[in-house]
Amino acid sequence: MPTNYAFLPDGGFYLADGYGAYRVHRYDKDGNWKSLFGAPGKEDGQFNTPHGIWIDDRPGREASVVVADRANKRLQWFTLEGKHLKTLDGFILPANIDRYKDIPAGPPI
């Protein structure tokens, strides 16, 4: 039960399964399933309603996947392969993610 998707430059995409398996699926440009990451839970790398998803490709850092982990009230960063990098707590039911203009990326994760 998808909640959102994010496209890669090559046409592949990630699909957040926020109301089903609580995982993020990766597909190639032809819609073929490639992999998944995450699981239900509260630990880093786990989700409780992965809702919004965004490819953070701002200059100055490696591209990463950012997931709005809605019911856990946080954002989580992952490598493009699905390895957990960082968690940022303190949100109230985050639903989506995007950037505003060209705000600097800040220090690398």
Short mmCIF file of N, CA, C and O in Angstrom, two decimals:
data_model
loop_
_atom_site.label_atom_id
_atom_site.label_comp_id
_atom_site.label_asym_id
_atom_site.label_seq_id
_atom_site.Cartn_x
_atom_site.Cartn_y
_atom_site.Cartn_z
N MET A 1 0.84 -1.16 0.00
CA MET A 1 0.00 0.00 0.00
C MET A 1 0.90 1.24 0.00
O MET A 1 1.25 1.76 1.05
N PRO A 2 1.31 1.69 -1.18
CA PRO A 2 2.29 2.77 -1.30
C PRO A 2 1.81 4.11 -0.74
O PRO A 2 0.62 4.42 -0.77
N THR A 3 2.77 4.87 -0.25
CA THR A 3 2.49 6.22 0.23
C THR A 3 3.19 7.29 -0.61
O THR A 3 2.70 8.39 -0.70
N ASN A 4 4.34 6.96 -1.21
CA ASN A 4 5.07 7.94 -2.00
C ASN A 4 6.17 7.25 -2.77
O ASN A 4 6.48 6.08 -2.52
N TYR A 5 6.78 7.99 -3.71
CA TYR A 5 7.89 7.45 -4.50
C TYR A 5 8.87 8.58 -4.78
O TYR A 5 8.55 9.75 -4.70
N ALA A 6 10.11 8.18 -5.10
CA ALA A 6 11.17 9.14 -5.44
C ALA A 6 11.96 8.56 -6.61
O ALA A 6 12.31 7.38 -6.61
N PHE A 7 12.21 9.41 -7.61
CA PHE A 7 12.88 8.96 -8.83
C PHE A 7 14.38 9.22 -8.79
O PHE A 7 14.83 10.25 -8.32
N LEU A 8 15.12 8.27 -9.35
CA LEU A 8 16.56 8.39 -9.54
C LEU A 8 16.84 8.99 -10.91
O LEU A 8 16.00 8.90 -11.81
N PRO A 9 18.03 9.56 -11.12
CA PRO A 9 18.35 10.15 -12.43
C PRO A 9 18.25 9.15 -13.59
O PRO A 9 17.94 9.54 -14.71
N ASP A 10 18.49 7.87 -13.33
CA ASP A 10 18.45 6.87 -14.42
C ASP A 10 17.04 6.37 -14.71
O ASP A 10 16.85 5.50 -15.54
N GLY A 11 16.03 6.92 -14.03
CA GLY A 11 14.65 6.50 -14.25
C GLY A 11 14.16 5.45 -13.27
O GLY A 11 12.97 5.18 -13.18
N GLY A 12 15.07 4.86 -12.51
CA GLY A 12 14.66 3.94 -11.45
C GLY A 12 13.98 4.72 -10.35
O GLY A 12 13.99 5.96 -10.34
N PHE A 13 13.38 4.01 -9.40
CA PHE A 13 12.68 4.72 -8.34
C PHE A 13 12.56 3.89 -7.07
O PHE A 13 12.72 2.67 -7.08
N TYR A 14 12.31 4.58 -5.97
CA TYR A 14 12.02 3.98 -4.67
C TYR A 14 10.54 4.17 -4.39
O TYR A 14 9.97 5.21 -4.71
N LEU A 15 9.94 3.19 -3.76
CA LEU A 15 8.53 3.23 -3.42
C LEU A 15 8.39 2.95 -1.93
O LEU A 15 8.82 1.90 -1.45
N ALA A 16 7.81 3.90 -1.19
CA ALA A 16 7.58 3.70 0.24
C ALA A 16 6.27 2.92 0.43
O ALA A 16 5.23 3.35 -0.05
N ASP A 17 6.36 1.79 1.09
CA ASP A 17 5.20 0.93 1.37
C ASP A 17 4.75 1.24 2.79
O ASP A 17 5.01 0.50 3.73
N GLY A 18 4.08 2.39 2.95
CA GLY A 18 3.78 2.91 4.27
C GLY A 18 2.59 2.31 4.97
O GLY A 18 2.50 2.36 6.19
N TYR A 19 1.67 1.74 4.22
CA TYR A 19 0.47 1.18 4.86
C TYR A 19 0.36 -0.32 4.59
O TYR A 19 -0.71 -0.89 4.63
N GLY A 20 1.48 -0.93 4.30
CA GLY A 20 1.50 -2.37 4.03
C GLY A 20 2.60 -3.04 4.83
O GLY A 20 2.44 -3.36 5.99
N ALA A 21 3.77 -3.19 4.19
CA ALA A 21 4.88 -3.93 4.79
C ALA A 21 5.85 -3.05 5.57
O ALA A 21 6.77 -3.57 6.18
N TYR A 22 5.68 -1.73 5.55
CA TYR A 22 6.58 -0.79 6.25
C TYR A 22 8.02 -0.95 5.78
O TYR A 22 8.96 -1.00 6.57
N ARG A 23 8.19 -1.01 4.46
CA ARG A 23 9.50 -1.14 3.85
C ARG A 23 9.60 -0.17 2.68
O ARG A 23 8.60 0.38 2.23
N VAL A 24 10.82 -0.01 2.17
CA VAL A 24 11.05 0.80 0.97
C VAL A 24 11.56 -0.14 -0.11
O VAL A 24 12.52 -0.89 0.10
N HIS A 25 10.89 -0.13 -1.26
CA HIS A 25 11.25 -0.98 -2.39
C HIS A 25 11.98 -0.15 -3.44
O HIS A 25 11.65 1.02 -3.66
N ARG A 26 12.94 -0.79 -4.12
CA ARG A 26 13.64 -0.13 -5.23
C ARG A 26 13.32 -0.86 -6.53
O ARG A 26 13.33 -2.10 -6.58
N TYR A 27 13.03 -0.08 -7.57
CA TYR A 27 12.70 -0.60 -8.90
C TYR A 27 13.62 0.03 -9.92
O TYR A 27 14.06 1.17 -9.75
N ASP A 28 13.88 -0.68 -11.02
CA ASP A 28 14.66 -0.09 -12.10
C ASP A 28 13.74 0.73 -13.01
O ASP A 28 12.53 0.79 -12.79
N LYS A 29 14.31 1.33 -14.03
CA LYS A 29 13.54 2.22 -14.92
C LYS A 29 12.44 1.51 -15.67
O LYS A 29 11.50 2.14 -16.13
N ASP A 30 12.52 0.18 -15.77
CA ASP A 30 11.49 -0.59 -16.46
C ASP A 30 10.42 -1.13 -15.50
O ASP A 30 9.54 -1.89 -15.91
N GLY A 31 10.52 -0.76 -14.22
CA GLY A 31 9.54 -1.19 -13.23
C GLY A 31 9.83 -2.56 -12.65
O GLY A 31 8.98 -3.13 -11.96
N ASN A 32 11.04 -3.09 -12.86
CA ASN A 32 11.43 -4.37 -12.29
C ASN A 32 11.91 -4.18 -10.86
O ASN A 32 12.77 -3.33 -10.60
N TRP A 33 11.38 -4.98 -9.94
CA TRP A 33 11.77 -4.90 -8.54
C TRP A 33 13.24 -5.29 -8.40
O TRP A 33 13.68 -6.29 -8.97
N LYS A 34 14.01 -4.50 -7.64
CA LYS A 34 15.44 -4.75 -7.46
C LYS A 34 15.78 -5.16 -6.03
O LYS A 34 16.57 -6.06 -5.82
N SER A 35 15.23 -4.45 -5.04
CA SER A 35 15.60 -4.71 -3.65
C SER A 35 14.63 -3.99 -2.72
O SER A 35 13.74 -3.28 -3.17
N LEU A 36 14.85 -4.19 -1.43
CA LEU A 36 14.08 -3.48 -0.42
C LEU A 36 14.94 -3.25 0.80
O LEU A 36 15.97 -3.89 0.97
N PHE A 37 14.53 -2.30 1.64
CA PHE A 37 15.18 -2.12 2.93
C PHE A 37 14.14 -1.67 3.94
O PHE A 37 13.05 -1.23 3.59
N GLY A 38 14.52 -1.80 5.22
CA GLY A 38 13.63 -1.45 6.32
C GLY A 38 12.81 -2.64 6.77
O GLY A 38 12.82 -3.71 6.16
N ALA A 39 12.10 -2.43 7.87
CA ALA A 39 11.22 -3.43 8.48
C ALA A 39 10.37 -2.69 9.50
O ALA A 39 10.71 -1.59 9.91
N PRO A 40 9.26 -3.28 9.93
CA PRO A 40 8.47 -2.63 10.96
C PRO A 40 9.26 -2.52 12.27
O PRO A 40 9.97 -3.45 12.64
N GLY A 41 9.16 -1.38 12.93
CA GLY A 41 9.82 -1.23 14.22
C GLY A 41 10.17 0.20 14.54
O GLY A 41 9.80 1.13 13.82
N LYS A 42 10.91 0.36 15.65
CA LYS A 42 11.27 1.69 16.15
C LYS A 42 12.77 1.94 16.14
O LYS A 42 13.21 3.04 16.44
N GLU A 43 13.56 0.94 15.82
CA GLU A 43 15.02 1.10 15.81
C GLU A 43 15.46 1.83 14.54
O GLU A 43 14.70 1.93 13.58
N ASP A 44 16.71 2.32 14.54
CA ASP A 44 17.26 2.93 13.33
C ASP A 44 17.17 1.92 12.20
O ASP A 44 17.48 0.73 12.38
N GLY A 45 16.74 2.39 11.03
CA GLY A 45 16.60 1.50 9.87
C GLY A 45 15.26 0.80 9.80
O GLY A 45 14.98 0.11 8.82
N GLN A 46 14.42 0.97 10.81
CA GLN A 46 13.07 0.39 10.83
C GLN A 46 12.06 1.52 10.71
O GLN A 46 12.39 2.69 10.96
N PHE A 47 10.83 1.16 10.35
CA PHE A 47 9.80 2.16 10.10
C PHE A 47 8.49 1.85 10.80
O PHE A 47 8.15 0.69 11.01
N ASN A 48 7.76 2.92 11.08
CA ASN A 48 6.36 2.84 11.46
C ASN A 48 5.64 3.85 10.58
O ASN A 48 5.56 5.03 10.91
N THR A 49 5.21 3.41 9.44
CA THR A 49 4.57 4.20 8.38
C THR A 49 5.60 5.06 7.63
O THR A 49 5.63 6.28 7.77
N PRO A 50 6.46 4.42 6.82
CA PRO A 50 7.34 5.20 5.95
C PRO A 50 6.48 5.93 4.93
O PRO A 50 5.84 5.30 4.10
N HIS A 51 6.42 7.22 5.02
CA HIS A 51 5.43 7.98 4.24
C HIS A 51 6.09 8.73 3.10
O HIS A 51 6.02 8.31 1.96
N GLY A 52 6.72 9.86 3.38
CA GLY A 52 7.40 10.61 2.33
C GLY A 52 8.76 10.01 2.05
O GLY A 52 9.38 9.38 2.91
N ILE A 53 9.25 10.21 0.83
CA ILE A 53 10.57 9.71 0.45
C ILE A 53 11.17 10.69 -0.55
O ILE A 53 10.45 11.25 -1.38
N TRP A 54 12.47 10.91 -0.46
CA TRP A 54 13.13 11.91 -1.28
C TRP A 54 14.58 11.50 -1.52
O TRP A 54 15.22 10.96 -0.62
N ILE A 55 15.08 11.75 -2.72
CA ILE A 55 16.48 11.55 -3.03
C ILE A 55 17.20 12.86 -2.71
O ILE A 55 16.96 13.88 -3.35
N ASP A 56 18.06 12.83 -1.71
CA ASP A 56 18.83 14.01 -1.33
C ASP A 56 20.10 14.02 -2.18
O ASP A 56 21.08 13.36 -1.87
N ASP A 57 20.05 14.76 -3.27
CA ASP A 57 21.19 14.82 -4.19
C ASP A 57 21.79 16.23 -4.22
O ASP A 57 22.36 16.65 -5.22
N ARG A 58 21.67 16.93 -3.10
CA ARG A 58 22.25 18.27 -3.02
C ARG A 58 23.77 18.19 -3.18
O ARG A 58 24.38 17.20 -2.76
N PRO A 59 24.38 19.22 -3.78
CA PRO A 59 25.83 19.23 -3.94
C PRO A 59 26.55 19.15 -2.60
O PRO A 59 26.05 19.61 -1.58
N GLY A 60 27.72 18.53 -2.61
CA GLY A 60 28.56 18.49 -1.41
C GLY A 60 28.42 17.23 -0.59
O GLY A 60 29.00 17.15 0.49
N ARG A 61 27.67 16.26 -1.06
CA ARG A 61 27.53 15.00 -0.31
C ARG A 61 27.13 13.89 -1.26
O ARG A 61 26.68 14.15 -2.37
N GLU A 62 27.29 12.67 -0.81
CA GLU A 62 26.81 11.52 -1.58
C GLU A 62 25.30 11.54 -1.61
O GLU A 62 24.66 11.88 -0.60
N ALA A 63 24.71 11.17 -2.72
CA ALA A 63 23.25 11.08 -2.80
C ALA A 63 22.76 10.07 -1.77
O ALA A 63 23.42 9.05 -1.51
N SER A 64 21.61 10.35 -1.18
CA SER A 64 21.03 9.44 -0.19
C SER A 64 19.51 9.45 -0.33
O SER A 64 18.93 10.30 -1.00
N VAL A 65 18.89 8.49 0.32
CA VAL A 65 17.43 8.38 0.35
C VAL A 65 16.98 8.84 1.73
O VAL A 65 17.49 8.35 2.75
N VAL A 66 16.05 9.78 1.77
CA VAL A 66 15.52 10.28 3.03
C VAL A 66 14.07 9.82 3.13
O VAL A 66 13.29 9.98 2.20
N VAL A 67 13.72 9.23 4.28
CA VAL A 67 12.38 8.70 4.48
C VAL A 67 11.73 9.40 5.67
O VAL A 67 12.32 9.47 6.75
N ALA A 68 10.52 9.92 5.46
CA ALA A 68 9.72 10.46 6.55
C ALA A 68 9.04 9.28 7.24
O ALA A 68 8.09 8.70 6.73
N ASP A 69 9.58 8.90 8.38
CA ASP A 69 9.08 7.77 9.16
C ASP A 69 7.96 8.31 10.06
O ASP A 69 8.16 8.63 11.23
N ARG A 70 6.80 8.44 9.50
CA ARG A 70 5.68 9.23 10.04
C ARG A 70 5.31 8.90 11.48
O ARG A 70 5.37 9.76 12.35
N ALA A 71 4.90 7.70 11.77
CA ALA A 71 4.42 7.38 13.12
C ALA A 71 5.55 7.31 14.14
O ALA A 71 5.30 7.43 15.34
N ASN A 72 6.80 7.15 13.69
CA ASN A 72 7.94 7.24 14.59
C ASN A 72 8.42 8.68 14.76
O ASN A 72 9.38 8.93 15.50
N LYS A 73 7.79 9.62 14.05
CA LYS A 73 8.02 11.06 14.20
C LYS A 73 9.47 11.46 13.93
O LYS A 73 10.08 12.22 14.69
N ARG A 74 10.01 10.95 12.80
CA ARG A 74 11.42 11.23 12.51
C ARG A 74 11.70 11.14 11.01
O ARG A 74 10.87 10.67 10.23
N LEU A 75 12.89 11.59 10.64
CA LEU A 75 13.41 11.40 9.29
C LEU A 75 14.60 10.46 9.41
O LEU A 75 15.34 10.51 10.40
N GLN A 76 14.77 9.61 8.39
CA GLN A 76 15.92 8.72 8.36
C GLN A 76 16.61 8.82 7.00
O GLN A 76 15.94 8.88 5.98
N TRP A 77 17.95 8.84 7.02
CA TRP A 77 18.77 8.87 5.82
C TRP A 77 19.37 7.50 5.59
O TRP A 77 19.82 6.84 6.53
N PHE A 78 19.42 7.10 4.30
CA PHE A 78 19.99 5.81 3.90
C PHE A 78 20.86 6.00 2.67
O PHE A 78 20.64 6.92 1.87
N THR A 79 21.84 5.10 2.49
CA THR A 79 22.57 5.09 1.23
C THR A 79 21.60 4.65 0.14
O THR A 79 20.51 4.14 0.43
N LEU A 80 21.99 4.81 -1.11
CA LEU A 80 21.13 4.36 -2.21
C LEU A 80 20.95 2.85 -2.19
O LEU A 80 20.00 2.33 -2.77
N GLU A 81 21.82 2.15 -1.47
CA GLU A 81 21.70 0.69 -1.34
C GLU A 81 20.85 0.29 -0.13
O GLU A 81 20.60 -0.88 0.09
N GLY A 82 20.44 1.26 0.69
CA GLY A 82 19.56 0.97 1.82
C GLY A 82 20.24 0.84 3.17
O GLY A 82 19.61 0.44 4.14
N LYS A 83 21.52 1.22 3.29
CA LYS A 83 22.21 1.18 4.58
C LYS A 83 21.86 2.44 5.37
O LYS A 83 21.98 3.56 4.87
N HIS A 84 21.44 2.25 6.62
CA HIS A 84 21.06 3.38 7.46
C HIS A 84 22.27 4.28 7.73
O HIS A 84 23.34 3.79 8.06
N LEU A 85 22.08 5.60 7.60
CA LEU A 85 23.13 6.57 7.85
C LEU A 85 22.88 7.44 9.06
O LEU A 85 23.78 7.71 9.85
N LYS A 86 21.64 7.92 9.20
CA LYS A 86 21.35 8.94 10.21
C LYS A 86 19.86 8.97 10.50
O LYS A 86 19.04 8.71 9.62
N THR A 87 19.52 9.33 11.74
CA THR A 87 18.13 9.54 12.14
C THR A 87 18.02 10.91 12.78
O THR A 87 18.87 11.30 13.58
N LEU A 88 16.98 11.64 12.42
CA LEU A 88 16.72 12.95 13.01
C LEU A 88 15.31 12.92 13.61
O LEU A 88 14.32 12.81 12.89
N ASP A 89 15.24 12.98 14.95
CA ASP A 89 13.98 12.93 15.68
C ASP A 89 13.40 14.32 15.88
O ASP A 89 14.03 15.33 15.59
N GLY A 90 12.17 14.37 16.45
CA GLY A 90 11.59 15.62 16.88
C GLY A 90 10.55 16.21 15.96
O GLY A 90 10.28 17.40 16.03
N PHE A 91 9.96 15.41 15.12
CA PHE A 91 8.93 15.88 14.21
C PHE A 91 7.55 15.45 14.71
O PHE A 91 7.44 14.56 15.55
N ILE A 92 6.52 16.07 14.18
CA ILE A 92 5.15 15.67 14.49
C ILE A 92 4.56 15.09 13.22
O ILE A 92 4.16 15.81 12.32
N LEU A 93 4.55 13.78 13.10
CA LEU A 93 3.97 13.05 11.97
C LEU A 93 4.43 13.59 10.60
O LEU A 93 3.61 14.03 9.79
N PRO A 94 5.74 13.55 10.30
CA PRO A 94 6.20 14.04 9.00
C PRO A 94 5.61 13.21 7.87
O PRO A 94 5.57 11.99 7.94
N ALA A 95 5.14 13.89 6.84
CA ALA A 95 4.46 13.20 5.75
C ALA A 95 5.20 13.28 4.42
O ALA A 95 5.01 12.43 3.56
N ASN A 96 6.02 14.31 4.22
CA ASN A 96 6.69 14.47 2.95
C ASN A 96 7.99 15.24 3.15
O ASN A 96 8.19 15.86 4.19
N ILE A 97 8.85 15.20 2.13
CA ILE A 97 10.16 15.82 2.21
C ILE A 97 10.48 16.45 0.86
O ILE A 97 10.17 15.87 -0.17
N ASP A 98 11.13 17.59 0.89
CA ASP A 98 11.61 18.22 -0.33
C ASP A 98 12.64 19.26 0.08
O ASP A 98 12.86 19.49 1.26
N ARG A 99 13.24 19.93 -0.89
CA ARG A 99 14.17 20.99 -0.57
C ARG A 99 13.60 22.31 -1.04
O ARG A 99 12.73 22.35 -1.91
N TYR A 100 14.13 23.38 -0.48
CA TYR A 100 13.69 24.73 -0.84
C TYR A 100 14.86 25.45 -1.48
O TYR A 100 15.89 25.67 -0.83
N LYS A 101 14.71 25.79 -2.75
CA LYS A 101 15.74 26.50 -3.53
C LYS A 101 17.07 25.76 -3.44
O LYS A 101 17.11 24.55 -3.52
N ASP A 102 18.16 26.48 -3.24
CA ASP A 102 19.47 25.87 -3.20
C ASP A 102 20.11 26.03 -1.82
O ASP A 102 21.25 26.47 -1.68
N ILE A 103 19.38 25.67 -0.81
CA ILE A 103 19.90 25.74 0.55
C ILE A 103 21.09 24.79 0.66
O ILE A 103 21.00 23.64 0.25
N PRO A 104 22.22 25.24 1.20
CA PRO A 104 23.40 24.37 1.30
C PRO A 104 23.10 23.10 2.07
O PRO A 104 22.27 23.06 2.97
N ALA A 105 23.82 22.07 1.72
CA ALA A 105 23.61 20.76 2.33
C ALA A 105 24.09 20.67 3.75
O ALA A 105 23.68 19.84 4.50
N GLY A 106 25.00 21.55 4.16
CA GLY A 106 25.57 21.45 5.49
C GLY A 106 26.61 20.36 5.52
O GLY A 106 27.03 19.84 4.49
N PRO A 107 27.08 19.98 6.71
CA PRO A 107 28.13 18.98 6.80
C PRO A 107 27.63 17.62 6.29
O PRO A 107 26.46 17.29 6.44
N PRO A 108 28.53 16.84 5.70
CA PRO A 108 28.13 15.51 5.23
C PRO A 108 27.63 14.64 6.38
O PRO A 108 28.00 14.85 7.53
N ILE A 109 26.81 13.69 6.04
CA ILE A 109 26.28 12.77 7.06
C ILE A 109 27.37 11.83 7.48
O ILE A 109 28.11 11.31 6.72
#
